[in-house]
Each structure stands twice: as structure tokens, then as C-alpha cells.
mmCIF file with all atom_site columns, C-alpha atoms and ligand atoms in Angstrom:
data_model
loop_
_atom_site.group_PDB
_atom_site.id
_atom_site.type_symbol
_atom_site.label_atom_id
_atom_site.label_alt_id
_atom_site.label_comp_id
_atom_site.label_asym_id
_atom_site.label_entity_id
_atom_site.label_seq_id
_atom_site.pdbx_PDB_ins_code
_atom_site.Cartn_x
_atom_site.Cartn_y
_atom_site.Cartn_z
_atom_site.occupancy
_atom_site.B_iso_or_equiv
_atom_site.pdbx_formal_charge
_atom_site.auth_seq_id
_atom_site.auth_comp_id
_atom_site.auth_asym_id
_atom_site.auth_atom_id
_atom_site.pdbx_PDB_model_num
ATOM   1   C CA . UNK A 1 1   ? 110.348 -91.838  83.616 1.00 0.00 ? 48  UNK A CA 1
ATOM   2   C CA . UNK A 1 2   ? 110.814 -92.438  79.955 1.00 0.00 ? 49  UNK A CA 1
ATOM   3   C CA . UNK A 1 3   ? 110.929 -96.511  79.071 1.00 0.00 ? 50  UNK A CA 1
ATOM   4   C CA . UNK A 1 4   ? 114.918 -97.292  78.251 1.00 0.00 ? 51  UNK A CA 1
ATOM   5   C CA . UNK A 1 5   ? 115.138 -98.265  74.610 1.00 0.00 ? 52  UNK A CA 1
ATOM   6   C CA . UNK A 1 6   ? 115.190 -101.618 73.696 1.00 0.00 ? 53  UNK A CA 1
ATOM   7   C CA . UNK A 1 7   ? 117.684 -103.019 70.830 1.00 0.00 ? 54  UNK A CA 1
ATOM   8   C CA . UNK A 1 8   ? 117.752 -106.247 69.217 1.00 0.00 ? 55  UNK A CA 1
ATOM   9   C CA . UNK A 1 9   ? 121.083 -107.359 68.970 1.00 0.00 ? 56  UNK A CA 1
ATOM   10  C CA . UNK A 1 10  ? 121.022 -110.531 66.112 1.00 0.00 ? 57  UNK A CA 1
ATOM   11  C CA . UNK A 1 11  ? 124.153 -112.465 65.137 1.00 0.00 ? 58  UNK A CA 1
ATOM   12  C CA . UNK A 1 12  ? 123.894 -114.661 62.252 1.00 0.00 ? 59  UNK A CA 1
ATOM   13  C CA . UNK A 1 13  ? 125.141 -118.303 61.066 1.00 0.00 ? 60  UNK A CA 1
ATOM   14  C CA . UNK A 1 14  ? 128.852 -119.371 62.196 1.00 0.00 ? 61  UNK A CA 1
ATOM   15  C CA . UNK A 1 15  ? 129.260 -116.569 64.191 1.00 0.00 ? 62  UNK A CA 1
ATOM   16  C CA . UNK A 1 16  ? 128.625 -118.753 67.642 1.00 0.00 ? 63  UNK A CA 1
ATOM   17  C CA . UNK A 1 17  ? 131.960 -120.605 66.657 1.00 0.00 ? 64  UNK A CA 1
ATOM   18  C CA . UNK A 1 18  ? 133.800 -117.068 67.329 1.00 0.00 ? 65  UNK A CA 1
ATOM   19  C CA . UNK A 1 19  ? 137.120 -117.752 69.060 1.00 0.00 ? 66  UNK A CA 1
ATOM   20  C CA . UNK A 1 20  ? 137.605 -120.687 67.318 1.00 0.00 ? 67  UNK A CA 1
ATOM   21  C CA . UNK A 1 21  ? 136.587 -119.715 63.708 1.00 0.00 ? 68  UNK A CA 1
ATOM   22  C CA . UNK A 1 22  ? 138.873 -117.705 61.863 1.00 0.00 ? 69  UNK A CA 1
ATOM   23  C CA . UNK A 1 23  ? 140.937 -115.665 64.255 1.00 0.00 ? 70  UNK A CA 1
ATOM   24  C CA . UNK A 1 24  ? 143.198 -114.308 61.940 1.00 0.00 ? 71  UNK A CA 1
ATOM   25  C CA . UNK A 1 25  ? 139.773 -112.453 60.623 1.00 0.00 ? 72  UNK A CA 1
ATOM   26  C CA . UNK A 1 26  ? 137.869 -112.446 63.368 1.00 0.00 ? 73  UNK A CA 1
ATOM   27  C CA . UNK A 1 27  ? 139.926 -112.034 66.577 1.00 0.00 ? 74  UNK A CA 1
ATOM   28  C CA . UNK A 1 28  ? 139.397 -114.221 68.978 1.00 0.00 ? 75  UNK A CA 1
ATOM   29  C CA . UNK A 1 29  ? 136.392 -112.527 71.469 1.00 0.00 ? 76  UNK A CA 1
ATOM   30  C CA . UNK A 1 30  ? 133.659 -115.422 71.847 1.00 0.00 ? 77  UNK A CA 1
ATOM   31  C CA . UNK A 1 31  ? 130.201 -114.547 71.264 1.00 0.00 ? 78  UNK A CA 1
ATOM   32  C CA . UNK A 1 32  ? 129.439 -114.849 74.515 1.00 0.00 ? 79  UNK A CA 1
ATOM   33  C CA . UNK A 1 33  ? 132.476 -112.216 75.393 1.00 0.00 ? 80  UNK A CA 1
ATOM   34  C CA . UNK A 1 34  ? 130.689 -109.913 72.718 1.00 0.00 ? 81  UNK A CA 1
ATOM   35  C CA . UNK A 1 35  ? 127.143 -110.494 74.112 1.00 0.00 ? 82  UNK A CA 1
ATOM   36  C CA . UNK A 1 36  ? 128.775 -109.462 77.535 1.00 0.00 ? 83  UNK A CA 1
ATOM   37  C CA . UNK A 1 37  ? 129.978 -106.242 76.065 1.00 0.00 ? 84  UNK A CA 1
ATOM   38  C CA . UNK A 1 38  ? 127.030 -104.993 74.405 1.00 0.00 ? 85  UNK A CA 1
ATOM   39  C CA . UNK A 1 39  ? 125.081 -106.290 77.315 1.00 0.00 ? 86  UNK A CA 1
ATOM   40  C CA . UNK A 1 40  ? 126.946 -103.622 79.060 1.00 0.00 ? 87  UNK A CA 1
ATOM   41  C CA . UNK A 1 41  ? 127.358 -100.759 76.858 1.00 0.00 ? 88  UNK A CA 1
ATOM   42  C CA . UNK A 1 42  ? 123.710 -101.007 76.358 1.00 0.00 ? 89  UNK A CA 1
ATOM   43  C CA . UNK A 1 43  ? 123.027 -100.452 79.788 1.00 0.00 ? 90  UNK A CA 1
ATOM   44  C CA . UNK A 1 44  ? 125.578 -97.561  80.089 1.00 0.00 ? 91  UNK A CA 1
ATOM   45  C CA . UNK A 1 45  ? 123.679 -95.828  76.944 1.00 0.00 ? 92  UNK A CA 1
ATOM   46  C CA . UNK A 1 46  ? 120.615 -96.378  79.299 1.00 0.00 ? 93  UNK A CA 1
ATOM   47  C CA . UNK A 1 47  ? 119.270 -98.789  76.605 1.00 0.00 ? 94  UNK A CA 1
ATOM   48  C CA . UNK A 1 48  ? 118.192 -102.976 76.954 1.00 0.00 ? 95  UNK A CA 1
ATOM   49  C CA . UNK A 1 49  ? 119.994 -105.085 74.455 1.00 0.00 ? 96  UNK A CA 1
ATOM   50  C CA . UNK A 1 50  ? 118.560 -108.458 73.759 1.00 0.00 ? 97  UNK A CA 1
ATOM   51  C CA . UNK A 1 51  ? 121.128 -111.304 71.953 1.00 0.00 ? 98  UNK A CA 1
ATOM   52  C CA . UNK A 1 52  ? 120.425 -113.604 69.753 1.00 0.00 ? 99  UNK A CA 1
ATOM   53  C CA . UNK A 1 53  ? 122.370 -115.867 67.337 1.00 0.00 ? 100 UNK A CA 1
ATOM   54  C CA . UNK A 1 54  ? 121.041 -118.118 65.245 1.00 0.00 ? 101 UNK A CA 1
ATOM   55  C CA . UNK A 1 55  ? 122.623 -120.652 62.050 1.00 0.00 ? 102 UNK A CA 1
ATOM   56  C CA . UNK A 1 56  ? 118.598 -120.689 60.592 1.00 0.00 ? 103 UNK A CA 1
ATOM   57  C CA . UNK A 1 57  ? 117.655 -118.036 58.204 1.00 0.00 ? 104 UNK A CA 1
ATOM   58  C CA . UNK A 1 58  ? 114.273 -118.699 58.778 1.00 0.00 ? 105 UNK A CA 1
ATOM   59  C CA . UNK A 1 59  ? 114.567 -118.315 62.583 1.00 0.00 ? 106 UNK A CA 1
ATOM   60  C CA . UNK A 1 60  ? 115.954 -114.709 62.111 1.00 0.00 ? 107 UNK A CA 1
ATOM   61  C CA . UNK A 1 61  ? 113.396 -113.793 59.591 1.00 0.00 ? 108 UNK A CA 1
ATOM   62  C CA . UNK A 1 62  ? 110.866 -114.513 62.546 1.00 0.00 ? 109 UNK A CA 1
ATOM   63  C CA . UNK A 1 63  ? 112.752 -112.753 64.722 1.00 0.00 ? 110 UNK A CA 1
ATOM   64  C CA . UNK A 1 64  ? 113.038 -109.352 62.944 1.00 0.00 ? 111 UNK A CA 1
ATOM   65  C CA . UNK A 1 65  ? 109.175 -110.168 62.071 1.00 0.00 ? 112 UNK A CA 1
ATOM   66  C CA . UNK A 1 66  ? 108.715 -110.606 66.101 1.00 0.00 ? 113 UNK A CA 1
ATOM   67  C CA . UNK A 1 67  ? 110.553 -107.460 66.399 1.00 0.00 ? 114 UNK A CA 1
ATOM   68  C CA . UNK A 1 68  ? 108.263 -105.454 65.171 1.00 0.00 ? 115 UNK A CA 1
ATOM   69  C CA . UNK A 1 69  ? 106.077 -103.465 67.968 1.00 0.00 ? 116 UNK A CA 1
ATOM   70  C CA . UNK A 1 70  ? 108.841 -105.098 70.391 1.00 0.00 ? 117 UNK A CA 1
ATOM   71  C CA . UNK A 1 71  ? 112.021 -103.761 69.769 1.00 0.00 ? 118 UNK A CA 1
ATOM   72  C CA . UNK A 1 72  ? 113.149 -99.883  69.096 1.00 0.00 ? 119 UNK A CA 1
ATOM   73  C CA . UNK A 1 73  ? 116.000 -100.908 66.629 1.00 0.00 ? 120 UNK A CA 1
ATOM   74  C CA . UNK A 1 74  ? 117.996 -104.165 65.198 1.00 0.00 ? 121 UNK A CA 1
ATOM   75  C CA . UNK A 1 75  ? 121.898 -104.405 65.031 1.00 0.00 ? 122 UNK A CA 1
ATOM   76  C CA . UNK A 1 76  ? 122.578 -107.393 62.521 1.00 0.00 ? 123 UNK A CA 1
ATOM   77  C CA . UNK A 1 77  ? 125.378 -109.308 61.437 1.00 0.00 ? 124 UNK A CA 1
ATOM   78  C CA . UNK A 1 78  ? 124.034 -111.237 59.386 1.00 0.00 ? 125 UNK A CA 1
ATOM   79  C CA . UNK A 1 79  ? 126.886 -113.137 58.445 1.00 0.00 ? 126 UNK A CA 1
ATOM   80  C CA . UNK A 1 80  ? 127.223 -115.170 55.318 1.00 0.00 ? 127 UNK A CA 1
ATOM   81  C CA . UNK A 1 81  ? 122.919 -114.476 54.731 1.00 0.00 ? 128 UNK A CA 1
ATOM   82  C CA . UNK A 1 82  ? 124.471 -110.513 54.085 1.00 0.00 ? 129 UNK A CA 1
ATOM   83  C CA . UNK A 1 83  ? 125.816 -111.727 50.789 1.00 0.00 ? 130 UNK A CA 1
ATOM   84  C CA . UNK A 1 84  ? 122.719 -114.184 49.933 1.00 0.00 ? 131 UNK A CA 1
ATOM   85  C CA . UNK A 1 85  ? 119.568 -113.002 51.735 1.00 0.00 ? 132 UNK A CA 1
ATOM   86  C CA . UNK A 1 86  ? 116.658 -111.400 49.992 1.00 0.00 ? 133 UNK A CA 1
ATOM   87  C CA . UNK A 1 87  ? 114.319 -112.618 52.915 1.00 0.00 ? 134 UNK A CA 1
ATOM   88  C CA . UNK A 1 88  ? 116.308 -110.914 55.415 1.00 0.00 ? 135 UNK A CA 1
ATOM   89  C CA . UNK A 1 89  ? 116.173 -108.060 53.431 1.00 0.00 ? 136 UNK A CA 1
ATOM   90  C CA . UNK A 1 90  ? 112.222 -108.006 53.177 1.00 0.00 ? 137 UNK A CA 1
ATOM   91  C CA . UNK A 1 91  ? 111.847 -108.867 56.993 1.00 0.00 ? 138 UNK A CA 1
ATOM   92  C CA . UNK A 1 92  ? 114.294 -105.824 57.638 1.00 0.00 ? 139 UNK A CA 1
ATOM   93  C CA . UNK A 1 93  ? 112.403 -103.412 55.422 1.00 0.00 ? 140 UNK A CA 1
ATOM   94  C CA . UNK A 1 94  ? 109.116 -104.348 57.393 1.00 0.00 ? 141 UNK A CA 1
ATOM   95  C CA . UNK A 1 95  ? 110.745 -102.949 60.037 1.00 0.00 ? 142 UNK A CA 1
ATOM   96  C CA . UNK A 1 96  ? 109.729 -99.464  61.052 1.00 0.00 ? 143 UNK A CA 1
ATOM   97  C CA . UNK A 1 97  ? 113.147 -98.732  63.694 1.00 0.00 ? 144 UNK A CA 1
ATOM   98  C CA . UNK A 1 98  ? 116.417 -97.901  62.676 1.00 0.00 ? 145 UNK A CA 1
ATOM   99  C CA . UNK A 1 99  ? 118.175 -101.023 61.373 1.00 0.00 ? 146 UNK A CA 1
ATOM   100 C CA . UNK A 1 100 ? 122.256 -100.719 61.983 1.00 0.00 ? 147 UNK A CA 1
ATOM   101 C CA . UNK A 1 101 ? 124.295 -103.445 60.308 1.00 0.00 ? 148 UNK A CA 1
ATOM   102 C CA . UNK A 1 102 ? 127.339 -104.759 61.399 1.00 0.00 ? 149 UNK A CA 1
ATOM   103 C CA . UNK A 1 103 ? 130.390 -107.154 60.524 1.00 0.00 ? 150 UNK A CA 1
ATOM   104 C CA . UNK A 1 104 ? 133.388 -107.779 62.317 1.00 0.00 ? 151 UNK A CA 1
ATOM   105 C CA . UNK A 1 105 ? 135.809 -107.347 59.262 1.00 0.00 ? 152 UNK A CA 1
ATOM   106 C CA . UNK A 1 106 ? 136.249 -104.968 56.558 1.00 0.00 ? 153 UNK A CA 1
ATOM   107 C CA . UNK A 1 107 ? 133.679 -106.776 53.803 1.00 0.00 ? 154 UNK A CA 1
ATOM   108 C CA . UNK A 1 108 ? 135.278 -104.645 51.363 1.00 0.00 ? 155 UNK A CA 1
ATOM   109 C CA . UNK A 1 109 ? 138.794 -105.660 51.472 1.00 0.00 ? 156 UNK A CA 1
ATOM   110 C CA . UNK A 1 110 ? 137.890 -109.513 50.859 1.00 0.00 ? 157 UNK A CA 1
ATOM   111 C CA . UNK A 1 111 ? 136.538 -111.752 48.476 1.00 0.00 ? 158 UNK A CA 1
ATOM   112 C CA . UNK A 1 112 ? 134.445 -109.696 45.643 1.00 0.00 ? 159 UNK A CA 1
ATOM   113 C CA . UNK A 1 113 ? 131.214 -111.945 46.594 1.00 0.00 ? 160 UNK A CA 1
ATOM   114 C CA . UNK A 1 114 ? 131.352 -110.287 50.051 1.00 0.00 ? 161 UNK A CA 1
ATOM   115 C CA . UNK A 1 115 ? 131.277 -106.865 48.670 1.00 0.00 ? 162 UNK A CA 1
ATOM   116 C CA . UNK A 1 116 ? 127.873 -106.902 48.175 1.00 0.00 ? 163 UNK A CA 1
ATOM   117 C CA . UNK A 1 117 ? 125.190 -106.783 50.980 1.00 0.00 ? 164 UNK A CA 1
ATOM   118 C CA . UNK A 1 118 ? 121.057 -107.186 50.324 1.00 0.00 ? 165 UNK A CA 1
ATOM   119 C CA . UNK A 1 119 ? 121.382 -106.012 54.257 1.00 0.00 ? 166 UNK A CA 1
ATOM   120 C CA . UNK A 1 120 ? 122.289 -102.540 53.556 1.00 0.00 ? 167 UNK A CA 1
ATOM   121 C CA . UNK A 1 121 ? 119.143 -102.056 51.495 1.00 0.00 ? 168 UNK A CA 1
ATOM   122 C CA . UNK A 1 122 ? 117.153 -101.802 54.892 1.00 0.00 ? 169 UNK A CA 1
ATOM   123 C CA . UNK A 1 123 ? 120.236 -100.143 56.944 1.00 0.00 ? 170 UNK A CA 1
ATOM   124 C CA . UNK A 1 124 ? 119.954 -96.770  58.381 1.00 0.00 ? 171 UNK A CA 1
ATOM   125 C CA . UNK A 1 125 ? 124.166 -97.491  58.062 1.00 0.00 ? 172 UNK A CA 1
ATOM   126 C CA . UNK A 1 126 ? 127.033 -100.026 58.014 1.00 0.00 ? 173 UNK A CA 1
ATOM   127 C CA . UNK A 1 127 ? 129.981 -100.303 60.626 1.00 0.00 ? 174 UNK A CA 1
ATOM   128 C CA . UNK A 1 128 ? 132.850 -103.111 59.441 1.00 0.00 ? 175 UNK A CA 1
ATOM   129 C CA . UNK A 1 129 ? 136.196 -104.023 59.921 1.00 0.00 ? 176 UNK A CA 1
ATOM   130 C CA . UNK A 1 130 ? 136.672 -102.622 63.534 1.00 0.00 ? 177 UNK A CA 1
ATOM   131 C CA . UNK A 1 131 ? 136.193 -106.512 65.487 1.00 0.00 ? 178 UNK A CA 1
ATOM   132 C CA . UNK A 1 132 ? 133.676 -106.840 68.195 1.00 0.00 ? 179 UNK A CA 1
ATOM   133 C CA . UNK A 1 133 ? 134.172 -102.886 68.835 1.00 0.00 ? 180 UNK A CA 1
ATOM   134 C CA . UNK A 1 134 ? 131.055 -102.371 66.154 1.00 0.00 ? 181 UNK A CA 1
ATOM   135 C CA . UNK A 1 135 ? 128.455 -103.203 67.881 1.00 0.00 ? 182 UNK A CA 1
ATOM   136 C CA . UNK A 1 136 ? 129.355 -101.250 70.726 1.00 0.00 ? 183 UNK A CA 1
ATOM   137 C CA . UNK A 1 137 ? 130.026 -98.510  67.555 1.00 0.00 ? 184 UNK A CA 1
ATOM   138 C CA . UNK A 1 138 ? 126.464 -99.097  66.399 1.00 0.00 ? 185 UNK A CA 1
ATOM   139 C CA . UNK A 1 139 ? 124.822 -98.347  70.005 1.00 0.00 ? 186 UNK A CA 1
ATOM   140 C CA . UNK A 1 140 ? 126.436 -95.123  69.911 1.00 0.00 ? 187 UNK A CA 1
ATOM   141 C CA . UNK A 1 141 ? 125.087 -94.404  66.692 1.00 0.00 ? 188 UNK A CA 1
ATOM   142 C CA . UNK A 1 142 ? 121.622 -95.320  68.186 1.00 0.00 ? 189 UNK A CA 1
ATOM   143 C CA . UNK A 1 143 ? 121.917 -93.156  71.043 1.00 0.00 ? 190 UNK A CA 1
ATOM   144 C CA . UNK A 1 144 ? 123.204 -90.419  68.742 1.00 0.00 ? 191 UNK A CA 1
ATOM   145 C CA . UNK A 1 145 ? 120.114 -90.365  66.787 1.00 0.00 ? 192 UNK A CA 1
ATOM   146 C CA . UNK A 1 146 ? 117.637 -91.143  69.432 1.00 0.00 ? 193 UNK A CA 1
ATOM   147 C CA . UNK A 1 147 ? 119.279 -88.093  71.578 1.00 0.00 ? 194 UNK A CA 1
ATOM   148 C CA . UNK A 1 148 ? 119.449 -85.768  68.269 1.00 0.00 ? 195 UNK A CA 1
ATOM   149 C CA . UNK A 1 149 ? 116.915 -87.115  66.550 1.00 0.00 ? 196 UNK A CA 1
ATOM   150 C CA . UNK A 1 150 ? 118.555 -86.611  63.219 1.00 0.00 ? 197 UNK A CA 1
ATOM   151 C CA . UNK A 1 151 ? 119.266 -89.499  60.773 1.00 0.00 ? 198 UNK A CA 1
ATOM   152 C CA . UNK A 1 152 ? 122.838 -88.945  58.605 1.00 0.00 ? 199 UNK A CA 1
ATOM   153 C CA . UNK A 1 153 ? 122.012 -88.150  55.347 1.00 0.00 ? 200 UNK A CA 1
HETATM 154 C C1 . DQA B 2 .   ? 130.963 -111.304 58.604 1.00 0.00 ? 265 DQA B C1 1
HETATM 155 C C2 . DQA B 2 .   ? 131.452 -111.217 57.165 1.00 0.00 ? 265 DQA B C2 1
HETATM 156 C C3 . DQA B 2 .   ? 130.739 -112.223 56.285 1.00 0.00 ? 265 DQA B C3 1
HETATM 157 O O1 . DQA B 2 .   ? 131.215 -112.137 54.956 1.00 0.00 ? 265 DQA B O1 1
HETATM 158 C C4 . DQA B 2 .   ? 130.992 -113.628 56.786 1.00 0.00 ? 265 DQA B C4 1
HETATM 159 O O2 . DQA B 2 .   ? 130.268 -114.561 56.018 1.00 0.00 ? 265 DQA B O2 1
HETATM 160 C C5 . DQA B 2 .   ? 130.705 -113.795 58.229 1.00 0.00 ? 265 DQA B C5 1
HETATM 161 C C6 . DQA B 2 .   ? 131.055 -112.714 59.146 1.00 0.00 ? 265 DQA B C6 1
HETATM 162 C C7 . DQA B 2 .   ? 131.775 -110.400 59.544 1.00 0.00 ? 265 DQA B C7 1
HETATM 163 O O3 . DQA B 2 .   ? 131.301 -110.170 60.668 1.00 0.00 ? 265 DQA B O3 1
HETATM 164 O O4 . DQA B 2 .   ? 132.857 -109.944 59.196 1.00 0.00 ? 265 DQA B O4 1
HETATM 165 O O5 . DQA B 2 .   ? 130.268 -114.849 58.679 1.00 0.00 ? 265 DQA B O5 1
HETATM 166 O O6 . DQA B 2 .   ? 129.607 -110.860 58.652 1.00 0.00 ? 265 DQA B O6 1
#
């Protein structure tokens, strides 16, 4: 029996006050109501999905570093660190699984200092603007490559 894949699912800072925060941007699904859902879809992809969320850029740096040897691949939103992080970039590069990054809205349609992401450096690709819906999106990109095993060039 092959082992079922196991995906680190990381949420970063603000992004536990979903519901509340926002909801004209980002809908108002909880983080728990999201961590439910990928919980799920995980399992129906025959994969484990782990969830954290942390405000700490340090404490997801040691995370992804944790990951490493642990985990088969790392969804991230990485929140406001997207736009600021160069550490999260390095810990993500040290990674050797697919790396799939996530936001909830379209990054490109706001502010100009959200356009640009140090996450996507270490991203095998980039799902945004579709709500809670993306990480579910970027499981089935997992599984997609993990059954094919062909990246998108
Ligand atoms: C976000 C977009 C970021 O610009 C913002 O700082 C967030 C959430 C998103 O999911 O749309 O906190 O990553």
C-alpha cells in the first residue's frame, strides 16, 4: 500500500480573523470552515493535510524548515509576509516538494504593493482571487502532478 501524501497546509498572519476581517475581500468562511474543507478534500484526493496558521514569521520559517523530510508539499498563504518576506522565501527554496501558493483574492487587481510576491520565487504556481475554493484548487494541482508526474512548464 503506497503511504497517502502528506501536505502542509500554512496560513499566514491575520488570516485567523477570517469571517470577521474584511468580508467584502475575503468572504466570510472562518479559518476553521477552510481548515474543515481542505481537511476533507485532502482525504478525498487520498492525501493528509496538516493546518497551521500562524501571525509569527519566524514560527513559519521553522515550520517550512520542519517540513523538510516531513511533508510531500506546502500550500501557503502567506498573507501580508507574500509582499515583505525574503526569509520565507529562503525557507521555501530549501524545500525540495512542490511549493503551491495561494491567496484568497485576486493580488493583482489591488494595491500595486501587493502585486509583487518573494513567495512565487519558490512556487511550483500561484492560485488567487477564487476565496477559500484555492486551496482545495491547489490539492488538485498536487494530485495532478503526483498522478502525471509532469510539472507545467
Ligand atoms: C492575502 C492577500 C495579501 O495581500 C493580504 O495581506 C492577506 C491575504 C489573500 O489571501 O488574499 O492577508 O494573502
Amino acid at each position: 500500500m503506497t503511504m497517502a501524501k502528506r501536505v502542509l497546509v500554512l496560513n499566514g498572519p491575520n488570516l485567523n480573523m477570517l469571517g470577521q476581517r474584511q468580508p467584502e475581500i475575503y468572504g466570510h468562511t472562518t479559518l476553521a470552515g477552510i481548515t474543515a474543507d481542505v481537511e476533507a478534500a485532502a482525504g478525498g484526493f487520498g492525501m493528509e493535510a496538516v493546518c497551521r496558521q500562524s501571525n509569527h514569521e519566524g514560527e513559519l520559517v521553522t515550520w517550512i524548515q520542519e517540513a523538510r523530510g516531513d511533508f510531500d508539499a506546502i500550500v501557503i498563504n502567506a498573507a501580508a509576509y507574500t509582499h515583505t518576506s525574503v526569509a520565507l522565501l529562503d525557507a521555501l527554496t530549501l524545500f525540495e516538494g512542490p511549493v503551491v501558493e495561494v491567496h484568497l483574492s485576486n493580488i493583482h487587481r489591488r494595491e500595486p504593493f501587493r502585486h509583487h510576491s518573494y513567495i512565487s520565487g519558490a512556487a511550483l504556481g500561484m492560485i488567487a482571487g477564487f476565496g477559500p475554493v484555492g486551496y482545495r484548487m491547489a490539492l488538485m494541482a498536487l494530485d495532478d502532478l503526483w498522478r502525471t508526474g509532469e510539472e507545467t512548464p
